mmCIF file of C-alpha atoms and ligand atoms in Angstrom:
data_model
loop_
_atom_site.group_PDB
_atom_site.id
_atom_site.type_symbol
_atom_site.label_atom_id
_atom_site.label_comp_id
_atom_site.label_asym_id
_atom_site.label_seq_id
_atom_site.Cartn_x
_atom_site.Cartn_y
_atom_site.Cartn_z
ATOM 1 C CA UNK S 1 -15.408 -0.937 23.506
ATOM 2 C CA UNK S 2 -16.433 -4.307 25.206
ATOM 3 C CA UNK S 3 -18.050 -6.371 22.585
ATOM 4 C CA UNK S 4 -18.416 -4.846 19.063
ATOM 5 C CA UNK S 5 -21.609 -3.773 17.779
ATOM 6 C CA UNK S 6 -21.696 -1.985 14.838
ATOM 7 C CA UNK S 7 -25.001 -0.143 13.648
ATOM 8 C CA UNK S 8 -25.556 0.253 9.811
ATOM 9 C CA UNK S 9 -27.319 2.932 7.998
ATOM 10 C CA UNK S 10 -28.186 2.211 4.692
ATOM 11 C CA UNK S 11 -27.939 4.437 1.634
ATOM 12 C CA UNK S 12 -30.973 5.308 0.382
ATOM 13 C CA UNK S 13 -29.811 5.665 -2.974
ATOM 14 C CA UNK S 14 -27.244 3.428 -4.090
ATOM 15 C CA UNK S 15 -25.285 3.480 -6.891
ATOM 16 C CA UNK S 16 -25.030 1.821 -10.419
ATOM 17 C CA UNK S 17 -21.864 -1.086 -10.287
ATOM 18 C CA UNK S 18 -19.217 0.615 -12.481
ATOM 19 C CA UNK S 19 -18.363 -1.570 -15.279
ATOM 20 C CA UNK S 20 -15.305 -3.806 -14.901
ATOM 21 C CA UNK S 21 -13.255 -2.364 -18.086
ATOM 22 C CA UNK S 22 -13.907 0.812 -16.266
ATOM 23 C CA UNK S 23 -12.874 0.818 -13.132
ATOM 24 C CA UNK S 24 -9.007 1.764 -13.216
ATOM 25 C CA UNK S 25 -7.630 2.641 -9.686
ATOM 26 C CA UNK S 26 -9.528 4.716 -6.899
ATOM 27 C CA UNK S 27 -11.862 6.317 -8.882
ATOM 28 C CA UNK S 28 -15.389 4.805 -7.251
ATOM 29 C CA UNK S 29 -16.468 4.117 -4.144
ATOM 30 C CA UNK S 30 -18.624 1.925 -2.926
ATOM 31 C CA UNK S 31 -21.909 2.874 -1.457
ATOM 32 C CA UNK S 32 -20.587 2.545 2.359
ATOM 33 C CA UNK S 33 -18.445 3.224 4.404
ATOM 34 C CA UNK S 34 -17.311 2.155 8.014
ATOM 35 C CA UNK S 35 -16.306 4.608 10.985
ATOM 36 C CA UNK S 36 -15.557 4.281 14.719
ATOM 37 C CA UNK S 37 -14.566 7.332 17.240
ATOM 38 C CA UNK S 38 -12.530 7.278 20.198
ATOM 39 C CA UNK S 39 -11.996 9.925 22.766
ATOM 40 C CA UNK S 40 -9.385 9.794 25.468
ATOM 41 C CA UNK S 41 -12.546 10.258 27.621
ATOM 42 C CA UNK S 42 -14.472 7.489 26.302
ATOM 43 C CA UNK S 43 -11.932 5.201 24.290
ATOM 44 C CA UNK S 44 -13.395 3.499 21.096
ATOM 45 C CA UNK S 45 -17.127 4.470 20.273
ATOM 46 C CA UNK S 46 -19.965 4.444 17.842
ATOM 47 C CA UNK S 47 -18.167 1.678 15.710
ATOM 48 C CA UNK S 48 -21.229 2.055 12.050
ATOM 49 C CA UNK S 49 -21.423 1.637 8.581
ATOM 50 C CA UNK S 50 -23.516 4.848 7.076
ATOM 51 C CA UNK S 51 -23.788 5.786 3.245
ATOM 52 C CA UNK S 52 -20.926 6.990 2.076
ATOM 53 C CA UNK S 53 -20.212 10.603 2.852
ATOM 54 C CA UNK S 54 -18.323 13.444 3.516
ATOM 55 C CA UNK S 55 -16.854 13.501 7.388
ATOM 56 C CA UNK S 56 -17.887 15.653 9.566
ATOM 57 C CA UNK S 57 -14.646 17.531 10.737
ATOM 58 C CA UNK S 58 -14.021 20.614 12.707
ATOM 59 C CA UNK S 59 -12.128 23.124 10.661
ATOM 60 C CA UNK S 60 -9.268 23.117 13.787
ATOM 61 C CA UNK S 61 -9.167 19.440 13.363
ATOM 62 C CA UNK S 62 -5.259 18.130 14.410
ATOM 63 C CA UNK S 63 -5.140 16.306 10.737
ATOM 64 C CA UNK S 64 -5.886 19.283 8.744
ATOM 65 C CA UNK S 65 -3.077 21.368 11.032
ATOM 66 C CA UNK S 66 -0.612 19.018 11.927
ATOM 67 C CA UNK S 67 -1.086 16.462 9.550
ATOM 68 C CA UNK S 68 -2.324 13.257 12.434
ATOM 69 C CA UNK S 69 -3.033 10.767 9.577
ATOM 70 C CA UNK S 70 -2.681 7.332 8.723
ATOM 71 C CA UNK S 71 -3.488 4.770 6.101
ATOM 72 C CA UNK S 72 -3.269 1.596 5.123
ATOM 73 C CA UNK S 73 -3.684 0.147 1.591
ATOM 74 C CA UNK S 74 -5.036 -3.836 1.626
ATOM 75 C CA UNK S 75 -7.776 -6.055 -0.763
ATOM 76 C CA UNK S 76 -10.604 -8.507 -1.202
ATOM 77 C CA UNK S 77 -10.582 -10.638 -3.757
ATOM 78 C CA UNK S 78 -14.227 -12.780 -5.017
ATOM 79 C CA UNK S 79 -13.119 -16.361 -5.630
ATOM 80 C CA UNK S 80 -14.758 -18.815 -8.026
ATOM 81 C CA UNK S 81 -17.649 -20.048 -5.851
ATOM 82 C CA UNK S 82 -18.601 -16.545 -4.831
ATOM 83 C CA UNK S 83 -17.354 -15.884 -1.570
ATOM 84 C CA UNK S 84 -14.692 -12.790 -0.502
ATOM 85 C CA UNK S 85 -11.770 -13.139 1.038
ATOM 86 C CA UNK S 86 -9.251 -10.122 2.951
ATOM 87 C CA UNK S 87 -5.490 -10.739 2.071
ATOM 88 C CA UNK S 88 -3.375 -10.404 5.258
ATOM 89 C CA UNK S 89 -5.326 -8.146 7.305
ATOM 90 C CA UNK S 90 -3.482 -8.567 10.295
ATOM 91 C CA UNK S 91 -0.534 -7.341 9.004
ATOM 92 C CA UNK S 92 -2.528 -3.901 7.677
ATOM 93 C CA UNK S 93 -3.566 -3.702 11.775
ATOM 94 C CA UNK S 94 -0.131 -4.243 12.788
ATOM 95 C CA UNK S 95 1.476 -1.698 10.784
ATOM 96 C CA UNK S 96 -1.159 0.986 11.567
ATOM 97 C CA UNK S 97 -0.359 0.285 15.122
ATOM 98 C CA UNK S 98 2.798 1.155 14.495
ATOM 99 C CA UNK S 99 2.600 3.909 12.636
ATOM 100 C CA UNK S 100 0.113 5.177 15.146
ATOM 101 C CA UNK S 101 3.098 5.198 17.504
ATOM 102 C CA UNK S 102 5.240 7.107 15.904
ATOM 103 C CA UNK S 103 2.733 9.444 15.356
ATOM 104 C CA UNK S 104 1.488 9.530 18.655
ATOM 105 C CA UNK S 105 -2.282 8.897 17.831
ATOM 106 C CA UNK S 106 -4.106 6.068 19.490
ATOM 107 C CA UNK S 107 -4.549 2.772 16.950
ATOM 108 C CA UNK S 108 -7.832 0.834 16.634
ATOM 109 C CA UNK S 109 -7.546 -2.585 18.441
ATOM 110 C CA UNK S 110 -7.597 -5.482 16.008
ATOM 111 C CA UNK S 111 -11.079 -6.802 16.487
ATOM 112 C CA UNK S 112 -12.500 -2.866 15.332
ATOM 113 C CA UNK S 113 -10.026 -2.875 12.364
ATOM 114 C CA UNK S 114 -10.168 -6.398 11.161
ATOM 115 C CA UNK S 115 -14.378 -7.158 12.084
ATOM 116 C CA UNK S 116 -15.417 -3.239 11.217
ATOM 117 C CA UNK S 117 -13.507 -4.003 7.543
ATOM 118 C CA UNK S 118 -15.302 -7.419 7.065
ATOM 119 C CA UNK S 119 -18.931 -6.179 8.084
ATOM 120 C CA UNK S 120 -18.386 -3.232 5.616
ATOM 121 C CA UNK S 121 -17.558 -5.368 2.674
ATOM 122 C CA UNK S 122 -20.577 -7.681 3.438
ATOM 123 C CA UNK S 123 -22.661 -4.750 2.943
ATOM 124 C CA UNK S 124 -21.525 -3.613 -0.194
ATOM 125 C CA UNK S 125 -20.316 -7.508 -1.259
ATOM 126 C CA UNK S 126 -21.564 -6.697 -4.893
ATOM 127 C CA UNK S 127 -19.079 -4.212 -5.332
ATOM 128 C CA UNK S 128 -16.429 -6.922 -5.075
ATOM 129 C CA UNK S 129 -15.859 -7.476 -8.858
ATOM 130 C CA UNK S 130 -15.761 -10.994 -10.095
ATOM 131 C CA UNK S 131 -13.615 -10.485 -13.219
ATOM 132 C CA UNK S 132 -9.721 -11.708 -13.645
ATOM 133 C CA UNK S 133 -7.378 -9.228 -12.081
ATOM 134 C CA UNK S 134 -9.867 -6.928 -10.597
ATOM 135 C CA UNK S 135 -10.218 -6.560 -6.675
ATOM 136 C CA UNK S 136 -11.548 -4.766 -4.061
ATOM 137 C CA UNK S 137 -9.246 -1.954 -2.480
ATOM 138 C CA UNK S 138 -9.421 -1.012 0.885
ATOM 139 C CA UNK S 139 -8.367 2.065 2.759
ATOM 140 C CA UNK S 140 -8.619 1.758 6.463
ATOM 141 C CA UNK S 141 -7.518 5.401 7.534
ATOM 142 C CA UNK S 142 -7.054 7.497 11.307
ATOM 143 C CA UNK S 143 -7.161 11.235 11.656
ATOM 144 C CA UNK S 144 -6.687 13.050 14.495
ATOM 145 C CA UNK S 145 -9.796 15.164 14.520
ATOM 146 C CA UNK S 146 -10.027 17.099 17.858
ATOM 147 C CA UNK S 147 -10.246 21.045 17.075
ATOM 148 C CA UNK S 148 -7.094 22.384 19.052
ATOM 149 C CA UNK S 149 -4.462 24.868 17.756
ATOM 150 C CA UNK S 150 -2.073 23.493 20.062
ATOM 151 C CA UNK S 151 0.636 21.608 18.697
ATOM 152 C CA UNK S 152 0.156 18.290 20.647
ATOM 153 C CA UNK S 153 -1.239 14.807 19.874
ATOM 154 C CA UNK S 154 -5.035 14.855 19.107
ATOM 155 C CA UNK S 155 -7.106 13.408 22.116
ATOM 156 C CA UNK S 156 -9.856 12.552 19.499
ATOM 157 C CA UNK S 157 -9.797 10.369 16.656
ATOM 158 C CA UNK S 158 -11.621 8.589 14.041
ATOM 159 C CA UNK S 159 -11.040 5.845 12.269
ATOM 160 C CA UNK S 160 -13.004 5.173 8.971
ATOM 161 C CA UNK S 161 -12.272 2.663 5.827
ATOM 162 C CA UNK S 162 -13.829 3.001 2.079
ATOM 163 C CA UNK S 163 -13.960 0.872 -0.528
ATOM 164 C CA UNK S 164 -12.938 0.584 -4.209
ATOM 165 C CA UNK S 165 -13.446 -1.827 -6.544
ATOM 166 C CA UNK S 166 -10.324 -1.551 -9.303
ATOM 167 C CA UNK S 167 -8.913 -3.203 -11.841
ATOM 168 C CA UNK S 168 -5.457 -3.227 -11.989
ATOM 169 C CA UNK S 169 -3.070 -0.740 -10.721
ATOM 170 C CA UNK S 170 -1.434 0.324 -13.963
ATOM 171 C CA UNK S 171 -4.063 1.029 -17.277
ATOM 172 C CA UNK S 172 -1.033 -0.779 -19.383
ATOM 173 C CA UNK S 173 -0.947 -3.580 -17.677
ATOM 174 C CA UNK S 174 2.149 -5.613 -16.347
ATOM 175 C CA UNK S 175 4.371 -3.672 -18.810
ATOM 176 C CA UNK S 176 7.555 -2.708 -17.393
ATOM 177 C CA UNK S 177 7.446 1.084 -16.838
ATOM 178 C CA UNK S 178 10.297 3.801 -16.749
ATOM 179 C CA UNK S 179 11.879 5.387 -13.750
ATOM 180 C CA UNK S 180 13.313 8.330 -13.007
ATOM 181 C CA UNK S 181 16.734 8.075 -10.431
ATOM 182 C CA UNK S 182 15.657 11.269 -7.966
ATOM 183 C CA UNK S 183 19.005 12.418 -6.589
ATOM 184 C CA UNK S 184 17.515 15.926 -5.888
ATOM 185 C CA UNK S 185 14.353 15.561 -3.649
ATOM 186 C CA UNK S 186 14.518 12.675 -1.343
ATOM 187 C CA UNK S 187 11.244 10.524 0.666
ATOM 188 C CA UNK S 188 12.590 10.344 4.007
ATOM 189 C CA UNK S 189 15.036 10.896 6.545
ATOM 190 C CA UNK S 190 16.525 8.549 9.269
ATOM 191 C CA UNK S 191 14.951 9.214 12.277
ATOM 192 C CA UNK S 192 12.072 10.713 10.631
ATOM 193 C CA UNK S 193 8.819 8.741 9.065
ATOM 194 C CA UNK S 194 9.764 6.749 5.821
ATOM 195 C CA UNK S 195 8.803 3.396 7.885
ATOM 196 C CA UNK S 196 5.410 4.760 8.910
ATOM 197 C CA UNK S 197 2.406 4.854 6.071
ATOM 198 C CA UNK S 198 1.808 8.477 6.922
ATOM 199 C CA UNK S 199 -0.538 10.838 4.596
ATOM 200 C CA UNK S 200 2.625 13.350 4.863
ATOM 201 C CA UNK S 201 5.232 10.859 3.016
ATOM 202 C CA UNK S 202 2.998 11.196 -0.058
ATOM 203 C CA UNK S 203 2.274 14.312 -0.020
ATOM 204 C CA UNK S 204 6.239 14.996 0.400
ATOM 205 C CA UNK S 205 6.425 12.647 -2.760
ATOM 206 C CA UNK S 206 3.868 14.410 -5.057
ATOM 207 C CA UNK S 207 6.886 17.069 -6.382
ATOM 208 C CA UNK S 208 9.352 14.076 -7.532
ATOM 209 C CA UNK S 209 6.445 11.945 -8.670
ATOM 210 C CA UNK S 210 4.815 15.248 -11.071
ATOM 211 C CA UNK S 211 8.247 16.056 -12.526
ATOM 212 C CA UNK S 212 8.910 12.284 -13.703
ATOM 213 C CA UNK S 213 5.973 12.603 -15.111
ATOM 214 C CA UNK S 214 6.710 15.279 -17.412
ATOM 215 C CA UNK S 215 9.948 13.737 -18.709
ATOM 216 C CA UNK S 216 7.550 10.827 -19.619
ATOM 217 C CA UNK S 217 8.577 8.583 -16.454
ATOM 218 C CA UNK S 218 6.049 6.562 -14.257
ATOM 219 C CA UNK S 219 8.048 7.038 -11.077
ATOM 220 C CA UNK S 220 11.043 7.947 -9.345
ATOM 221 C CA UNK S 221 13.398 5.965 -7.821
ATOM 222 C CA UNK S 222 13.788 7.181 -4.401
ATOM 223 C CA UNK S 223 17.034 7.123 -2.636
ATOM 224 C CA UNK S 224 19.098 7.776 0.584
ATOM 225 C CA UNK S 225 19.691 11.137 1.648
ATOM 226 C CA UNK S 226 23.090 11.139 0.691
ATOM 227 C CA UNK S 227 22.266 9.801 -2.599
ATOM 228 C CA UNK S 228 24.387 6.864 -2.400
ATOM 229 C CA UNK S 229 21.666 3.898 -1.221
ATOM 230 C CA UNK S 230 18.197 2.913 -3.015
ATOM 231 C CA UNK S 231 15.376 3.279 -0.872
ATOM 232 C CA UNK S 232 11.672 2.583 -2.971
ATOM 233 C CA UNK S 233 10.223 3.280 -6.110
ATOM 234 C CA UNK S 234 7.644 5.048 -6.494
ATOM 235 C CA UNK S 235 4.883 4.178 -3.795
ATOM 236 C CA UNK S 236 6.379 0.634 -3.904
ATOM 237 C CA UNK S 237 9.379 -1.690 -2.108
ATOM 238 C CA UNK S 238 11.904 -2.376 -4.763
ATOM 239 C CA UNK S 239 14.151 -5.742 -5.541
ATOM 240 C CA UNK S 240 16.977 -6.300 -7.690
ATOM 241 C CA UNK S 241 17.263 -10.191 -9.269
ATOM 242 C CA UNK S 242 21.203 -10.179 -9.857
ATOM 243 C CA UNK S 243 22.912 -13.649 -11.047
ATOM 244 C CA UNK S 244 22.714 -15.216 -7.638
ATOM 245 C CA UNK S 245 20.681 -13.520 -5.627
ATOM 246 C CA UNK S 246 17.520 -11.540 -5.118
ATOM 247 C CA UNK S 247 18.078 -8.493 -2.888
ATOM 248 C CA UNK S 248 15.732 -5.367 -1.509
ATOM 249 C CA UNK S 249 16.805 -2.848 0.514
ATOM 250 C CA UNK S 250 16.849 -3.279 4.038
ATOM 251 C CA UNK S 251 14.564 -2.372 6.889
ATOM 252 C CA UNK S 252 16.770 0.346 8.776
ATOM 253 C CA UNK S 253 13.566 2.779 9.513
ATOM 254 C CA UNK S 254 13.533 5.244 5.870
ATOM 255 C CA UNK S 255 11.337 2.466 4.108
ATOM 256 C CA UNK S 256 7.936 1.303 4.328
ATOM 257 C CA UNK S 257 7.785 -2.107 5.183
ATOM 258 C CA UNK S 258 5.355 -3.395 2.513
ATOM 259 C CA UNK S 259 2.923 -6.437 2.660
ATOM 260 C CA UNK S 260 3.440 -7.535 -0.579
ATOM 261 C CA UNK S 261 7.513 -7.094 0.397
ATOM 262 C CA UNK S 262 7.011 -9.110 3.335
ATOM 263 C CA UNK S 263 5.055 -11.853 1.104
ATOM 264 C CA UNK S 264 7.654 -11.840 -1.776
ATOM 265 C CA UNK S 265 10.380 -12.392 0.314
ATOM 266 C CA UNK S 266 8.511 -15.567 1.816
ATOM 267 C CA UNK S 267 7.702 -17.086 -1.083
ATOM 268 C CA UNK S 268 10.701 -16.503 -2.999
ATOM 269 C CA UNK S 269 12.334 -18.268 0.664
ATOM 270 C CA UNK S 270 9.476 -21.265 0.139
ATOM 271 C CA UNK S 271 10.719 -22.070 -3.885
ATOM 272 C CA UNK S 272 14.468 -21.738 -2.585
ATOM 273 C CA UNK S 273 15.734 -18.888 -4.083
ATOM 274 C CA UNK S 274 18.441 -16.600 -2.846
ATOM 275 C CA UNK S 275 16.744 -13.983 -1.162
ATOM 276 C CA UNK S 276 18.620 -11.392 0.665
ATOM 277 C CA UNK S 277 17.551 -7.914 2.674
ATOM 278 C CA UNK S 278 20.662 -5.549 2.754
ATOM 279 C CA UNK S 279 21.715 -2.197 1.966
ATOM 280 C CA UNK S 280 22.050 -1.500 -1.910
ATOM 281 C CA UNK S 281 24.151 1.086 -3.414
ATOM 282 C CA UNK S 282 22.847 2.736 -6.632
ATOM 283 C CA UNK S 283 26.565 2.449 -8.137
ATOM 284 C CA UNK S 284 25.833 -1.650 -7.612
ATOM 285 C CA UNK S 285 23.037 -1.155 -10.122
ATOM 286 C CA UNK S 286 24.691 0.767 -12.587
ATOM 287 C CA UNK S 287 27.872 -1.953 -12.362
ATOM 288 C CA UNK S 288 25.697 -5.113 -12.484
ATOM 289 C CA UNK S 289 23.930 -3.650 -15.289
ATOM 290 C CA UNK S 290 27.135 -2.678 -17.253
ATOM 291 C CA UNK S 291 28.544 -6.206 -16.193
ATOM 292 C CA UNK S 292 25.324 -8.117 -16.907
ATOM 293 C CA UNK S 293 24.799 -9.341 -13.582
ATOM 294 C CA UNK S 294 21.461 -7.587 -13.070
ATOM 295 C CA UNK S 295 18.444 -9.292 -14.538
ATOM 296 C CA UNK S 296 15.190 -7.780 -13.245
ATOM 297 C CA UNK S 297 14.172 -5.120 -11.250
ATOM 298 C CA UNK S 298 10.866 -4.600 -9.764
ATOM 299 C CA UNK S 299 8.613 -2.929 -7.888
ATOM 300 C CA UNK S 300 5.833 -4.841 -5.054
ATOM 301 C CA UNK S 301 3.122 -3.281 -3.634
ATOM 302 C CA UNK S 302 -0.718 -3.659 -2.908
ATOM 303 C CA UNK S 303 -2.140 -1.809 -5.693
ATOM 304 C CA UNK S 304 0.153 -3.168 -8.733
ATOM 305 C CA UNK S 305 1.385 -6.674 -7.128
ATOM 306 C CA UNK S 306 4.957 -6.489 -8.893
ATOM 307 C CA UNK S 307 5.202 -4.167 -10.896
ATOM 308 C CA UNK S 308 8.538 -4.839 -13.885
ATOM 309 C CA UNK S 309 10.710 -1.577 -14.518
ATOM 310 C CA UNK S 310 12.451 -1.423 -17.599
ATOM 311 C CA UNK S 311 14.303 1.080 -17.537
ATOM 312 C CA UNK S 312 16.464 3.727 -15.051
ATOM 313 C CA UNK S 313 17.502 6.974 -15.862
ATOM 314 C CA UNK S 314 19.282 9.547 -14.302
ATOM 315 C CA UNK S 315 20.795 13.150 -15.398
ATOM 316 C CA UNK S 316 23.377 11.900 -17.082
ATOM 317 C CA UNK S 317 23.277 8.141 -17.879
ATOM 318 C CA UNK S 318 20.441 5.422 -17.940
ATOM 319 C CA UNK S 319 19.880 1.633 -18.270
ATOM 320 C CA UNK S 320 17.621 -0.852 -19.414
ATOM 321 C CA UNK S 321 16.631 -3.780 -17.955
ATOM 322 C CA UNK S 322 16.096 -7.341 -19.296
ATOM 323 C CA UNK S 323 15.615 -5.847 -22.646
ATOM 324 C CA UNK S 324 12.596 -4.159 -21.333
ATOM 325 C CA UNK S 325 10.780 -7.352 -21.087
ATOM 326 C CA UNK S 326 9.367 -8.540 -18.178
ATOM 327 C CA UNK S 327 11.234 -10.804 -16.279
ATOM 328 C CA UNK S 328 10.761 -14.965 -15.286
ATOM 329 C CA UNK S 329 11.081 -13.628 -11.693
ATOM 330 C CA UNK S 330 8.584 -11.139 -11.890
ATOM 331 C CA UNK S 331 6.191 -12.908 -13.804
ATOM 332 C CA UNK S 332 6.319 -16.077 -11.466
ATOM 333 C CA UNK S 333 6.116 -13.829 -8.037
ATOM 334 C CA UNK S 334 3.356 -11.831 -9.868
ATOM 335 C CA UNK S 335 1.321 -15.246 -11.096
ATOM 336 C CA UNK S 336 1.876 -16.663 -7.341
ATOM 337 C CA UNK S 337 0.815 -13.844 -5.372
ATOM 338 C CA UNK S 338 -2.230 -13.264 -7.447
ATOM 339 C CA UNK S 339 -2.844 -17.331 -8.164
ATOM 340 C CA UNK S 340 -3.044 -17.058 -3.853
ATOM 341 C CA UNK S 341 -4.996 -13.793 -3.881
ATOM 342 C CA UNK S 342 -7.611 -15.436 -6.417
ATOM 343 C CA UNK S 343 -7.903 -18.862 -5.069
ATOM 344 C CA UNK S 344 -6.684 -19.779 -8.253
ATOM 345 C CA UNK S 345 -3.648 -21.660 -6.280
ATOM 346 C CA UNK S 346 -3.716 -22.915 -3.090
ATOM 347 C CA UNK S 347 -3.299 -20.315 0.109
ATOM 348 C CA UNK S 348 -0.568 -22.395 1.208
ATOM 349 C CA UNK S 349 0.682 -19.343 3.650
ATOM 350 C CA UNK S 350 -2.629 -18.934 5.344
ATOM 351 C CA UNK S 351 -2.631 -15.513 4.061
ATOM 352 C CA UNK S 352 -6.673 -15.376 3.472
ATOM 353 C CA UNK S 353 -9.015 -14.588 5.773
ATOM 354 C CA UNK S 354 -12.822 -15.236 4.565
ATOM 355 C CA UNK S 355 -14.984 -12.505 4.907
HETATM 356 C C1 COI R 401 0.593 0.460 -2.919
HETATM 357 O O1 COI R 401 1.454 0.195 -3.721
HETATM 358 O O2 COI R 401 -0.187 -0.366 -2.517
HETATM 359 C C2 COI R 401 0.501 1.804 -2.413
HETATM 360 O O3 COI R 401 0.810 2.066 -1.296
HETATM 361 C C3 COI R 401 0.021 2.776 -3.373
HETATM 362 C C4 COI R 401 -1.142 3.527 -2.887
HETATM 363 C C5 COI R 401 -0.698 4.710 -2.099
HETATM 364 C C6 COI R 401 -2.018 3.930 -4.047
#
């Protein structure tokens, strides 16, 4: 694609703005949505914004077969004098790339993923809710979608993004929530996809996630596969505030490198504090919170932010965190990040990119 055009077709009947009390997580769309193909034939094509639909897709298609699909997870937010803004899109790109790669389907380039995701949200702009704590979320995704029983890469893809405007992540609020230790299923393997934002990881995480739910947890706590190292929680990155310092695990290809992991760790760098990416045994937990050295856990992530946990349990033992209060760390990460996100504090990082 040389220079990007996009063509729009407008809905013809849009709908009503969902209330803000309403809106929860992922449960409207917007009335657009964006969409560009690519063919090893003709590379990127057709980049357009059309009502929101249902795809087209050829029942043989290589993501209903062989699973060929991506997403990402990012936001706008609608500052005080009206205008939107994307948080780190660039980072969203890069990691698709990536995860493209491993997957061996064929990425958009930057200008298609970054310019196709801002023209979109200035056609549906009024869906970007005003209110405190509400947001737009976006979900840029790739399929493979050429109709081939083979089991090879696709040689077609497309790549579309929706919209949806939410409130935030968790109905309760920023209470802190109540996780489950999983020591029998486990997320990923080494060598196999946990870095990558791949449909499959979720759907491989649905089993843990539905039995923590009926022993009245939010999430699990996912963990190596010999059960010895944490990994994530939940859909999130996780960090441990001990005494003196502020650790989350390590980058070593099981775990998803998250944006708001990335930004945490740079802000908690910019006010000083003792933050450290390493591996970190489960049994370090359990000591620190028998000795009293562990003061907060939490989760980060694009939907919740930071997201407090208040409690881990296991089979056989469990602890509770900071009284099951949310902690100064959490609360100051959470108020910076969404100060930033809000234009309620200044984007000192350069993390916002106007719309
Ligand atoms: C996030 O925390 O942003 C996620 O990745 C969750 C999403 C899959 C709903």
């Amino acid at each position: 694609m040389n220079s990007l055009e996009i063509s729009v077709r407008r809905t013809l009947s849009p709908k009503a703005l969902p209330s803000s009390e309403t809106l929860g997580f992922g449960k409207y769309f917007t009335d657009h949505m964006f969409l560009a193909s690519y063919s090893t034939k003709k590379g990127w094509y057709d980049a357009r914004i059309t009502p929101y639909e249902p795809l087209p897709l050829d029942p043989g298609a290589a993501v209903l077969h062989y699973g060929q699909a991506l997403f990402e997870g990012m936001k706008a937010f609608r500052h005080e004098d009206g205008k939107c803004v994307l948080f780190r899109p660039e980072f969203n790109w890069q990691r698709m790339c990536e995860g493209a790669e491993r997957l061996c389907m064929v990425a958009p380039p930057k200008e298609l993923f970054i310019e196709g995701i801002k023209a979109l949200i200035k056609v549906d702009e009024a869906w970007v809710p005003k209110e405190k704590g509400c947001s737009l979320y976006i979900r840029p995704t790739l399929i493979g979608t050429e109709g081939f029983l083979g089991v090879r890469p696709s040689d077609e893809y497309i790549f579309f993004t929706i919209l949806s405007p939410v409130s935030s992540y968790f109905g309760g609020g920023a209470k802190p929530v109540k996780i489950w230790v999983e020591q029998d299923y486990t997320r990923a393997c080494p060598g196999g996809l946990g870095s990558t934002k791949a449909a499959a990881n979720y759907a491989g995480s649905l089993k843990a996630a539905t039995e923590a739910k009926k022993k009245n947890y939010a999430q699990v706590l996912w963990l190596d596969i010999q059960r010895e190292y944490v990994e994530e929680v939940g859909t999130m990155n996780v960090f441990f505030v001990f005494d003196n310092e502020i650790v989350t695990p390590s980058l070593e290809g099981t775990i998803l490198g998250g944006g708001i992991r990335n930004s945490v760790i740079e802000l908690l760098k910019s006010m000083n504090k003792p933050v450290v990416e390493r591996k970190v045994k489960l049994q370090e937990i359990r000591d620190g919170a028998a000795s009293g050295r562990l003061k907060e856990v939490f989760g980060t992530g694009t939907a919740a932010v930071i997201s407090p946990v208040g409690e881990l349990a296991a089979k056989d033992w469990n602890i509770v965190i900071n009284n099951n209060e949310v902690g100064p760390v959490s609360k100051k990460l959470y108020d910076e990040l969404t100060g930033i996100q809000s234009g309620q504090l200044p984007d000192s990082k350069n993390w916002l990119l106007k719309i």
